[in-house]
Tab-separated table of C-alpha atoms in Angstrom:
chain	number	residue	atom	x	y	z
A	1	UNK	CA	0.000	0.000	0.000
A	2	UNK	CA	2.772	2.295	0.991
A	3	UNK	CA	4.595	1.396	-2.425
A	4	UNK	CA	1.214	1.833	-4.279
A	5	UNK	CA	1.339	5.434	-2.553
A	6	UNK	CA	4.646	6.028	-3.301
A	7	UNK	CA	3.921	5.163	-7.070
A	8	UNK	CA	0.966	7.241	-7.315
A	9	UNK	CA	3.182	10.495	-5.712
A	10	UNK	CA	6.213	10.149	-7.461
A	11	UNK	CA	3.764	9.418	-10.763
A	12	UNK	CA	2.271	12.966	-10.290
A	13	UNK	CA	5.636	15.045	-9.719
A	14	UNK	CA	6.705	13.610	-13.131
A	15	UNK	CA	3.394	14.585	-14.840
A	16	UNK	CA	3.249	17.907	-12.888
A	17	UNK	CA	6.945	18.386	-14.938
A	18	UNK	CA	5.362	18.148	-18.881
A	19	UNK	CA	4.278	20.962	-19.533
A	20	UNK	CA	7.105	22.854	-18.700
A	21	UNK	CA	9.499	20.223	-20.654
A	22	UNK	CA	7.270	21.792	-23.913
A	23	UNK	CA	8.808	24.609	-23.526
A	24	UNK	CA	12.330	23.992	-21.093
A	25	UNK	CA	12.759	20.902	-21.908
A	26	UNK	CA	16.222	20.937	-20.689
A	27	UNK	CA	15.401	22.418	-16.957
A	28	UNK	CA	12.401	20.025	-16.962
A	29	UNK	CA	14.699	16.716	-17.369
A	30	UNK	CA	16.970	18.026	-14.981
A	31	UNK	CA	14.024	17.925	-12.365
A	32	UNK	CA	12.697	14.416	-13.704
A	33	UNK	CA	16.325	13.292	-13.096
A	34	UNK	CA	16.079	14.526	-9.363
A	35	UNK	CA	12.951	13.505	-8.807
A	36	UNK	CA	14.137	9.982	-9.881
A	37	UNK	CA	17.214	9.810	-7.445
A	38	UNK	CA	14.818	10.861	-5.041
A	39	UNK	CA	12.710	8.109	-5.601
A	40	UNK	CA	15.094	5.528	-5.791
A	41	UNK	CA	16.793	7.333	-2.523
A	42	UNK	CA	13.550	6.478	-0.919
A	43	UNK	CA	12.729	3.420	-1.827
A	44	UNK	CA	16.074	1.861	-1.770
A	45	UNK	CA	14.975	0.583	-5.053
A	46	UNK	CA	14.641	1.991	-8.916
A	47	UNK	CA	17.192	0.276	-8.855
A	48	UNK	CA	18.872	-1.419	-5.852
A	49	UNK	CA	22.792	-1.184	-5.228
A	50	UNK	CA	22.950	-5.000	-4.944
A	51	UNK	CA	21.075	-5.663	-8.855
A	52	UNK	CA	23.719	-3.064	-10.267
A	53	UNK	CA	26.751	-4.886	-8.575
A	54	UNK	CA	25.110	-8.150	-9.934
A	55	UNK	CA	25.800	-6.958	-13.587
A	56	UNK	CA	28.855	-4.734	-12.580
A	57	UNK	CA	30.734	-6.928	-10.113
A	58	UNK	CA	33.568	-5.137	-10.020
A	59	UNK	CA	32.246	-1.656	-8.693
A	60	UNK	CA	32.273	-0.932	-5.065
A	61	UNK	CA	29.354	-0.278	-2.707
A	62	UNK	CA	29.560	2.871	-3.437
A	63	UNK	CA	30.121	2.963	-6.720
A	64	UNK	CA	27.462	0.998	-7.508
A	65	UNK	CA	25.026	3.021	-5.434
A	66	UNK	CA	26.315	6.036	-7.330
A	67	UNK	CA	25.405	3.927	-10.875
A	68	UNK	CA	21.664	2.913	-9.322
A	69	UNK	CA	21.243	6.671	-8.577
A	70	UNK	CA	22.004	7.503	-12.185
A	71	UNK	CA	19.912	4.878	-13.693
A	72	UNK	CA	17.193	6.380	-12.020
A	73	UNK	CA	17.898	9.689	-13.150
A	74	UNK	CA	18.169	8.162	-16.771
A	75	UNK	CA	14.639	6.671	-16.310
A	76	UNK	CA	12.930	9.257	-14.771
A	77	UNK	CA	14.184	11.421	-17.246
A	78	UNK	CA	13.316	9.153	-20.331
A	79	UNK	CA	9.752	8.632	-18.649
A	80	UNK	CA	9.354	12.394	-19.195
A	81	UNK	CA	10.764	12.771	-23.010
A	82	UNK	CA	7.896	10.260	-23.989
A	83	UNK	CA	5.110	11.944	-21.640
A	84	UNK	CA	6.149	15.603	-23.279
A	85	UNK	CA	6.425	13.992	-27.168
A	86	UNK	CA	2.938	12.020	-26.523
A	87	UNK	CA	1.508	15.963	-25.324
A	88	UNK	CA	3.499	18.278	-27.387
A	89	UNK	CA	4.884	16.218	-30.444
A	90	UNK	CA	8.822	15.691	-31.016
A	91	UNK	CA	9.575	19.836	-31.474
A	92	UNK	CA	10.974	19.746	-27.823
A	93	UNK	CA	13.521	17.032	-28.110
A	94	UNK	CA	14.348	17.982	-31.450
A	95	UNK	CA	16.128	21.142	-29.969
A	96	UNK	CA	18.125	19.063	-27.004
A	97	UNK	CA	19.475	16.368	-29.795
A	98	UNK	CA	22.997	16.803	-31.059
A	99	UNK	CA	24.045	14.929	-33.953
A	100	UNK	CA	28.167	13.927	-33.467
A	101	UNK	CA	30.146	14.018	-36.471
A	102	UNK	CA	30.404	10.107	-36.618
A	103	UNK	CA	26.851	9.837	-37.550
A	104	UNK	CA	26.809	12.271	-40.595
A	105	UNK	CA	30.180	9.940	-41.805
A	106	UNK	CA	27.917	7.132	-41.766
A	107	UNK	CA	26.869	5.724	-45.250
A	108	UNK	CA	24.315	3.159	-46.191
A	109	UNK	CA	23.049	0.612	-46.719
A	110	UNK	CA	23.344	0.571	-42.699
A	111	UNK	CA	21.884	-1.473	-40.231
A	112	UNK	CA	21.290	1.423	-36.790
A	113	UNK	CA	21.175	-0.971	-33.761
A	114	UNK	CA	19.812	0.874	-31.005
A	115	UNK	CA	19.278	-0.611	-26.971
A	116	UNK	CA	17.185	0.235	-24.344
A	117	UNK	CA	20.114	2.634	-23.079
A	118	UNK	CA	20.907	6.128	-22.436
A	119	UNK	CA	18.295	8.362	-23.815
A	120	UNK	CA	17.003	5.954	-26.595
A	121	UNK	CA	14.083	7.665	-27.159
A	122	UNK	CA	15.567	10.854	-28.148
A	123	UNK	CA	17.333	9.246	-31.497
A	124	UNK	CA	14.880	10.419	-34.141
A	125	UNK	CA	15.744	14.092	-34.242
A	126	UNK	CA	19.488	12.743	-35.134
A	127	UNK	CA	17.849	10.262	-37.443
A	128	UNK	CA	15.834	13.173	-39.253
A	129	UNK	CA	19.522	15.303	-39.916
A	130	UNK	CA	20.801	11.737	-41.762
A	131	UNK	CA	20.717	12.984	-45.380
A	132	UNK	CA	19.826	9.613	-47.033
A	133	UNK	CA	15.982	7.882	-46.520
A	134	UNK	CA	15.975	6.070	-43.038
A	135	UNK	CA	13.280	3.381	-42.441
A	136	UNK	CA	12.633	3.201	-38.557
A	137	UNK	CA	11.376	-0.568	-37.354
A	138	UNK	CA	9.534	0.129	-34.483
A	139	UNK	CA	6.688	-1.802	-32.601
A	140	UNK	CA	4.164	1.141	-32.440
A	141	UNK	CA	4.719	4.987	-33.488
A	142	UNK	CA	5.547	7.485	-30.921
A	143	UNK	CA	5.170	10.738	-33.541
A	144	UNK	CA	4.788	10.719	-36.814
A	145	UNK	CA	8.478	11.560	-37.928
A	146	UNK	CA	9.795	14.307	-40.591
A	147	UNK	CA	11.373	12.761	-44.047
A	148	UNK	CA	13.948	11.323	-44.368
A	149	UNK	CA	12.646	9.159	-41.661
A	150	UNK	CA	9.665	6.864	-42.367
A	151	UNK	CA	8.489	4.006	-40.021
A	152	UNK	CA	7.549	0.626	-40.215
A	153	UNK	CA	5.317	-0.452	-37.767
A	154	UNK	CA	6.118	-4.364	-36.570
A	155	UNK	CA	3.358	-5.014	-33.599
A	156	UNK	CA	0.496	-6.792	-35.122
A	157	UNK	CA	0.197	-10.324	-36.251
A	158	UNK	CA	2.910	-12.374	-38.303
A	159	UNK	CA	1.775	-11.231	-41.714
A	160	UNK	CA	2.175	-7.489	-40.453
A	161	UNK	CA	5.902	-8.230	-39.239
A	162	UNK	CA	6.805	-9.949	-42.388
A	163	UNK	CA	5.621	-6.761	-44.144
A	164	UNK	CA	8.004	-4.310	-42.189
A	165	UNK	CA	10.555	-7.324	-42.589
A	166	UNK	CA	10.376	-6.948	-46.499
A	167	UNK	CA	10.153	-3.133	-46.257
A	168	UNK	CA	13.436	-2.976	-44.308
A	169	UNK	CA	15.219	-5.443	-46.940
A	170	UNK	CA	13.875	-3.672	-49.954
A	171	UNK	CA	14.958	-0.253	-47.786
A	172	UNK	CA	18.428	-2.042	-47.788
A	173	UNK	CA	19.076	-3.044	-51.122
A	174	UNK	CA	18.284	0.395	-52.369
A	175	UNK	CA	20.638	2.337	-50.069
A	176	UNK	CA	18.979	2.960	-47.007
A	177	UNK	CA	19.279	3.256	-43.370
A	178	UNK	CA	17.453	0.836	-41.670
A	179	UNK	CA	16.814	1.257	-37.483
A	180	UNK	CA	15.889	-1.333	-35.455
A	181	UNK	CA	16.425	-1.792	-31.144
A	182	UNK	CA	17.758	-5.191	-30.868
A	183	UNK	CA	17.070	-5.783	-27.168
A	184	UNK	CA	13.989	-6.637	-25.450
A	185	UNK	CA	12.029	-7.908	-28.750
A	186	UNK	CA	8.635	-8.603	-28.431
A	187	UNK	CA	9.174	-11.947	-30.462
A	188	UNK	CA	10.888	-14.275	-29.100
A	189	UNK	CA	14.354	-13.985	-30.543
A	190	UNK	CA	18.128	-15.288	-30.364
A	191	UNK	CA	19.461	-15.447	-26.906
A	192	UNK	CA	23.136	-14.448	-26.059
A	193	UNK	CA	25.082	-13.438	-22.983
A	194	UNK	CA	25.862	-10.144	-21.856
A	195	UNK	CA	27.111	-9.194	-18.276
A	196	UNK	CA	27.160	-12.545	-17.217
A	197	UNK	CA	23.286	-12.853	-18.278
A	198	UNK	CA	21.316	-13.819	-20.544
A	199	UNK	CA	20.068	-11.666	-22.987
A	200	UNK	CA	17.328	-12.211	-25.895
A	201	UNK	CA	18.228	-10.283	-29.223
A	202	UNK	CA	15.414	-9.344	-32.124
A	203	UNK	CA	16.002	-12.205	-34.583
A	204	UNK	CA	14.839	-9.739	-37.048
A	205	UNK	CA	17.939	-6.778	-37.833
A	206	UNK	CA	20.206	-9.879	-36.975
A	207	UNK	CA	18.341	-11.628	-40.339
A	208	UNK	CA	18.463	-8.471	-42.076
A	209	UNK	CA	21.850	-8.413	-41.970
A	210	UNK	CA	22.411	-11.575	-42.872
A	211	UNK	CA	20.122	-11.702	-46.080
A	212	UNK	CA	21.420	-7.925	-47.502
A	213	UNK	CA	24.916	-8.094	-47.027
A	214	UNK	CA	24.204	-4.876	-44.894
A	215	UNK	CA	26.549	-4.118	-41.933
A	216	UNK	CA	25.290	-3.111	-38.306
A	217	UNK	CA	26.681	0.124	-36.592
A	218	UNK	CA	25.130	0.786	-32.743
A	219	UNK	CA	23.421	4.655	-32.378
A	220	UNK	CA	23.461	5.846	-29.007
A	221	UNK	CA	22.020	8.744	-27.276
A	222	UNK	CA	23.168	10.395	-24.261
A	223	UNK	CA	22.243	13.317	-21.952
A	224	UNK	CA	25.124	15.581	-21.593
A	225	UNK	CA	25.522	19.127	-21.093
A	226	UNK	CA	21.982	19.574	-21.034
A	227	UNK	CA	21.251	18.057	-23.917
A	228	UNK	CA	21.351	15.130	-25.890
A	229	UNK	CA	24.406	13.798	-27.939
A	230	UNK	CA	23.929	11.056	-30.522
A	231	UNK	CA	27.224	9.091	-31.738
A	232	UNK	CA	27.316	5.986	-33.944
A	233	UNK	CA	29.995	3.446	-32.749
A	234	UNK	CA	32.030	0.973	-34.847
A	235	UNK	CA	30.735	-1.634	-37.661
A	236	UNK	CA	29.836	-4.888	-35.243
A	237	UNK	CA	31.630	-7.510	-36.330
A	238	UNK	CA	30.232	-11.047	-35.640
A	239	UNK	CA	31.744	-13.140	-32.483
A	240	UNK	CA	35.258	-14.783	-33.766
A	241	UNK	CA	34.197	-18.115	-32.453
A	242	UNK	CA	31.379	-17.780	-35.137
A	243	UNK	CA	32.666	-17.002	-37.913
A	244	UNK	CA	33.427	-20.070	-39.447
A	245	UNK	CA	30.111	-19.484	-41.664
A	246	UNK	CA	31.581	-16.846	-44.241
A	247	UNK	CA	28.658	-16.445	-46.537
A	248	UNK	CA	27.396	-13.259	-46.290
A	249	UNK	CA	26.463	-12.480	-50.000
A	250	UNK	CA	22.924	-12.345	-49.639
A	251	UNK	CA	21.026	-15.090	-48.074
A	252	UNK	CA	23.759	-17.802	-48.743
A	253	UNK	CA	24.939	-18.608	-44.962
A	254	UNK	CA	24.850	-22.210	-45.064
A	255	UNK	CA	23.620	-22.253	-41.500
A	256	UNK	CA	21.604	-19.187	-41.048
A	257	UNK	CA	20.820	-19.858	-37.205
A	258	UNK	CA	24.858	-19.684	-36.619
A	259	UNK	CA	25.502	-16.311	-38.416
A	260	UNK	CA	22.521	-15.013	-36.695
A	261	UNK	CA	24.227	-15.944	-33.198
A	262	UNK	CA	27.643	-15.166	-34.214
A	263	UNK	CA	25.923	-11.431	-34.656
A	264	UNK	CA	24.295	-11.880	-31.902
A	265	UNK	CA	27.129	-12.181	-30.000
A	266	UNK	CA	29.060	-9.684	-31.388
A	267	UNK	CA	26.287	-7.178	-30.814
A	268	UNK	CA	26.239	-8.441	-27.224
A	269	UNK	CA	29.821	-8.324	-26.719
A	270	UNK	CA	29.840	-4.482	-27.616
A	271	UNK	CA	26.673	-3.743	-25.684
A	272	UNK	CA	28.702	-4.955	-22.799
A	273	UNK	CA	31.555	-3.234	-23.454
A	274	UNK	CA	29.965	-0.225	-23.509
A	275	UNK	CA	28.118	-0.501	-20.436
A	276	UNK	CA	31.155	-1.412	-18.674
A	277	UNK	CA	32.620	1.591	-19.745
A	278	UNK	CA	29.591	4.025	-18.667
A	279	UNK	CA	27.185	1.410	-16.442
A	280	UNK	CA	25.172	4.669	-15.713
A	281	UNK	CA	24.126	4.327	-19.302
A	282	UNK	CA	22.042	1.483	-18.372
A	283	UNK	CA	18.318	1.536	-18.589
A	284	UNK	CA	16.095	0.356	-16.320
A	285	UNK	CA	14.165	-1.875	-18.218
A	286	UNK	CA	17.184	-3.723	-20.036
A	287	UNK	CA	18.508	-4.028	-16.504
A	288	UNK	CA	15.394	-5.836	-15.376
A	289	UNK	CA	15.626	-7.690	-18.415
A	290	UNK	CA	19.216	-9.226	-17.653
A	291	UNK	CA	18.387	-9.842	-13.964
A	292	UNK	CA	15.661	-11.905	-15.171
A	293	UNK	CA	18.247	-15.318	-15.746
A	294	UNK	CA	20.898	-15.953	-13.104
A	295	UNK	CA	24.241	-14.734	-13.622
A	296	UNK	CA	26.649	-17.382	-15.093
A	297	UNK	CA	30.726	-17.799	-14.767
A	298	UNK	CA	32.101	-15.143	-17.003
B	1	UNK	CA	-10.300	-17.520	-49.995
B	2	UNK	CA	-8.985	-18.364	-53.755
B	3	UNK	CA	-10.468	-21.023	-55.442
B	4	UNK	CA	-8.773	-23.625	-56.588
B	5	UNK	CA	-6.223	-23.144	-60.233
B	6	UNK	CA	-7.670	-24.231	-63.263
B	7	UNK	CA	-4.922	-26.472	-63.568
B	8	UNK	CA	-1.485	-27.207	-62.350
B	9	UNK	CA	1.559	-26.040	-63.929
B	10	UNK	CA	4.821	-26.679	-63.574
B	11	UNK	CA	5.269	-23.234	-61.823
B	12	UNK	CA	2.445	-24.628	-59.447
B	13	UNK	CA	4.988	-27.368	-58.515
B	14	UNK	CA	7.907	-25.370	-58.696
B	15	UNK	CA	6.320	-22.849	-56.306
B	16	UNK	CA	5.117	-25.919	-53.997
B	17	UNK	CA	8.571	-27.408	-53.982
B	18	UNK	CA	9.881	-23.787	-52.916
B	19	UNK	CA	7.852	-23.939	-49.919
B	20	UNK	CA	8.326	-27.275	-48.678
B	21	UNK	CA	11.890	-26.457	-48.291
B	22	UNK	CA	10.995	-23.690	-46.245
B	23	UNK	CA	7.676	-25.134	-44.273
B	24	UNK	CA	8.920	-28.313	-42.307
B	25	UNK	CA	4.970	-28.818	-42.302
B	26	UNK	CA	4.832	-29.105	-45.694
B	27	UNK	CA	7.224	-31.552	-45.770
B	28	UNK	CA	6.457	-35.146	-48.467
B	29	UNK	CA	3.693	-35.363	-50.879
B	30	UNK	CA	0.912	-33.677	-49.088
B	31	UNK	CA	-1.030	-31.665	-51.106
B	32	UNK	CA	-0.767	-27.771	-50.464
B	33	UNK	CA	-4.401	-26.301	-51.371
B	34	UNK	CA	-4.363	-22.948	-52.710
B	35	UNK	CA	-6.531	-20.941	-49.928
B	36	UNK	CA	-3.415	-22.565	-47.571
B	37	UNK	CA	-2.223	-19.293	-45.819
B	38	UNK	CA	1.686	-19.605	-45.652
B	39	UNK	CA	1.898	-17.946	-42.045
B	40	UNK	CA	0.279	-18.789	-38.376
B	41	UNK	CA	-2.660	-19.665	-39.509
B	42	UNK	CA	-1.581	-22.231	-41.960
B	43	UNK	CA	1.903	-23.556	-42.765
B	44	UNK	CA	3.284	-21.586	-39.899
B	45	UNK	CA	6.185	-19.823	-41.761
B	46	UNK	CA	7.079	-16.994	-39.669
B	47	UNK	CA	7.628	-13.278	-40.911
B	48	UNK	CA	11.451	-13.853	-41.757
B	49	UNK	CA	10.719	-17.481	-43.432
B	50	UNK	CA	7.774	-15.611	-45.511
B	51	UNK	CA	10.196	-13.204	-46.887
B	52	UNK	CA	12.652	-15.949	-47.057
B	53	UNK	CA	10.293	-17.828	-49.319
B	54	UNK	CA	9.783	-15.065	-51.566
B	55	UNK	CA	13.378	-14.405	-51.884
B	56	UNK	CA	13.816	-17.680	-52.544
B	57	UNK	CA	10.993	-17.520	-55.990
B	58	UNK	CA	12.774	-14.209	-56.912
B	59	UNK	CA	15.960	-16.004	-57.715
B	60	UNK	CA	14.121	-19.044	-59.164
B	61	UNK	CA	12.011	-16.553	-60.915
B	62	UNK	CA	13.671	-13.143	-61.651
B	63	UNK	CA	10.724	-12.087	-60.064
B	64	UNK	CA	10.313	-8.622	-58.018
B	65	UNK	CA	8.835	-9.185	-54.438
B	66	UNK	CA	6.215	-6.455	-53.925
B	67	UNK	CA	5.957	-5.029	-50.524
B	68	UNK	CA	1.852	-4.810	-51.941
B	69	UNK	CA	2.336	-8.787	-51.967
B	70	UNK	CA	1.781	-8.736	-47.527
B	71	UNK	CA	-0.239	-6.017	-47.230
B	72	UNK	CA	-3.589	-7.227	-47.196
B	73	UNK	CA	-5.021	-10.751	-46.428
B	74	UNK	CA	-2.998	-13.450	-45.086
B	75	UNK	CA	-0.700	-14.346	-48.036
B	76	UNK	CA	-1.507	-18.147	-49.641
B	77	UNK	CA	-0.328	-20.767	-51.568
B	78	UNK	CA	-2.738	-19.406	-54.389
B	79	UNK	CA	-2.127	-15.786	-53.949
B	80	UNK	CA	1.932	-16.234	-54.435
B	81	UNK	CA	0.966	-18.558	-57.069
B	82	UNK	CA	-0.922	-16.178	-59.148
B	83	UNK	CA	1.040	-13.088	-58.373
B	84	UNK	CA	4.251	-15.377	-60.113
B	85	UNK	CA	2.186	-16.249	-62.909
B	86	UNK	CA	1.255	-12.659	-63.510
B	87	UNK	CA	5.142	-11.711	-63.277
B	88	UNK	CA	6.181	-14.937	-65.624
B	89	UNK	CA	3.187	-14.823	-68.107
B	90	UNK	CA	3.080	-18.728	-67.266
């Protein structure tokens, strides 16, 4: 009941904070990222110290307590980007986003791989700047996004997927950019390890890449200096213990399922590189989501 | 729900043969009736192995795969069928 109380309060400061992030949406996040330490301050949870030493074993106490505080900053703050785009459409974010110069170098055919990390949500402004056409996979539309940015829409039944599937190949072979999260699919999908956990991958960009040939560069998004900075990180090249499958012209692996999880685990293997490097990056959800199996030797 | 073909032709079995390779439940000499829906509800390809499938009849083919071709009712036996026919003037 208590907890239930506590939702319900902290619930309402965060609303009580959107319609000022229409028009300061900087100042507003600031005070969504408070209000989130303060929650988690409270409840001890949001999350705990001991789940973010689970993943990050090597951080101290206090360390870790310092990451937990910042992963509820990072939530509370992403919890208010979608409440103000849902109210006042994407026209506030668009002015926090900064695109780095990596992600103007980029040139397609690309596969984006985005994660439930940093400020995820925030990535389409960046998208919109790309100067080629960039087909966003995407389970159900947020805003309707400004050209060169179109979306496919994958929730639905299997018929509806397979649509957005052959959208995003034909997007590929003529020269696009094609954006997909690859963690926490709603389909079941091809299961890795990351941070000594198990982690589920969309089966979907990982077949993508494997029937156009296309490769996969991770976009991430991250608050800084009051706003947002979007960078693209290196080509992901597919786990070395994998490889031994070398077709990649189009649709020729002779084992399909073992390119897929030598992506797989190359995806995973800089996902966890980069959240060892800036564990405050972490979202809540994905952490949830790696909790979820026990943690294994790594 | 198609009808069934006038007749078969060998781009019926051609087509058929393409999709048992990809639809274990296809698998042997069972027939595959036209109004057959290739997904869930029928042969229980899923979205990548639909696409798969007609990647798979554009190289046999030289077909293009319209995006038009999933839009729509549940795709079928018949309804790739037909759509290759129209393509190959078979």
């Amino acid at each position: 009941m208590i907890r239930d109380a506590g939702r319900r309060l902290f619930g309402a400061l965060e609303s009580s904070l959107v319609p000022a992030a229409s028009r300061f949406p900087a100042d507003a996040a600031t005070a969504a990222g408070r209000i989130g330490r303060l929650r988690r301050l409270l409840s001890r949870r949001w999350p705990t110290t001991a789940e973010v030493r689970d993943l990050f074993p090597g951080l101290s106490v206090r360390a870790a307590a310092r990451v937990a505080s910042a992963v509820a900053d990072l939530e509370a703050r992403n919890r208010l980007l979608v409440a103000c785009v849902r109210r006042a459409g994407p026209a506030p974010i668009r002015s926090l986003v900064r695109s780095g110069e990596g992600l103007a170098a980029l040139r397609p055919p690309l596969l984006l791989a985005t994660f439930h990390a940093g400020a995820w949500n925030a990535l389409g402004p960046a998208l919109e700047r790309l100067d080629r056409p960039v087909l966003v996979l995407r389970e159900s539309l947020l805003y309707a996004p400004a050209p060169p940015v179109e979306v496919a829409v994958t929730g639905g039944d299997e018929q509806r997927r397979a649509a957005a599937f052959q959208r995003a190949l034909v997007a590929l072979e003529r020269g696009a950019f094609v954006v997909a999260a690859l963690d926490m699919p709603a389909a079941p999908g091809v299961r890795t390890r990351c941070l000594g956990h198990s982690l589920e991958l969309a089966r979907g960009p990982l077949a993508l890449a494997r029937l156009s040939g296309a490769a996969m560069v991770p976009v991430v998004a991250r608050w800084r200096r009051r706003g947002i900075d979007v960078t693209a990180g290196p080509v992901i090249a597919r786990a070395s213990a994998l490889r031994s499958d070398s077709g990649r012209e189009r649709g020729q692996a002779a084992d399909p399922a073992g390119w897929e999880a030598g992506l797989a685990a190359g995806v995973a293997e800089w996902l966890e590189a980069y959240l060892l490097a800036s564990p405050e990056e972490l979202g809540l959800g994905l952490l949830r989501e790696l909790l979820k199996s026990p943690a294994a030797g790594r | 729900m198609t009808g069934p073909m006038p007749r078969k032709t060998p781009l019926d079995a051609a087509v058929r043969d393409l999709i048992r390779t990809r639809a274990p439940a296809a698998a042997g000499d069972a027939p595959l009736p036209d109004d057959l829906p290739l997904g869930a509800s029928g042969l229980g390809l899923d979205s990548i192995a639909v696409v798969e499938l007609l990647l798979d009849c554009e190289r046999r083919f030289g077909v293009p795969r319209p995006v038009e071709l999933l839009d729509g009712p549940p795709l079928t036996v018949g309804r790739l069928v037909k759509h290759l026919r129209a393509e190959t003037g078979s």
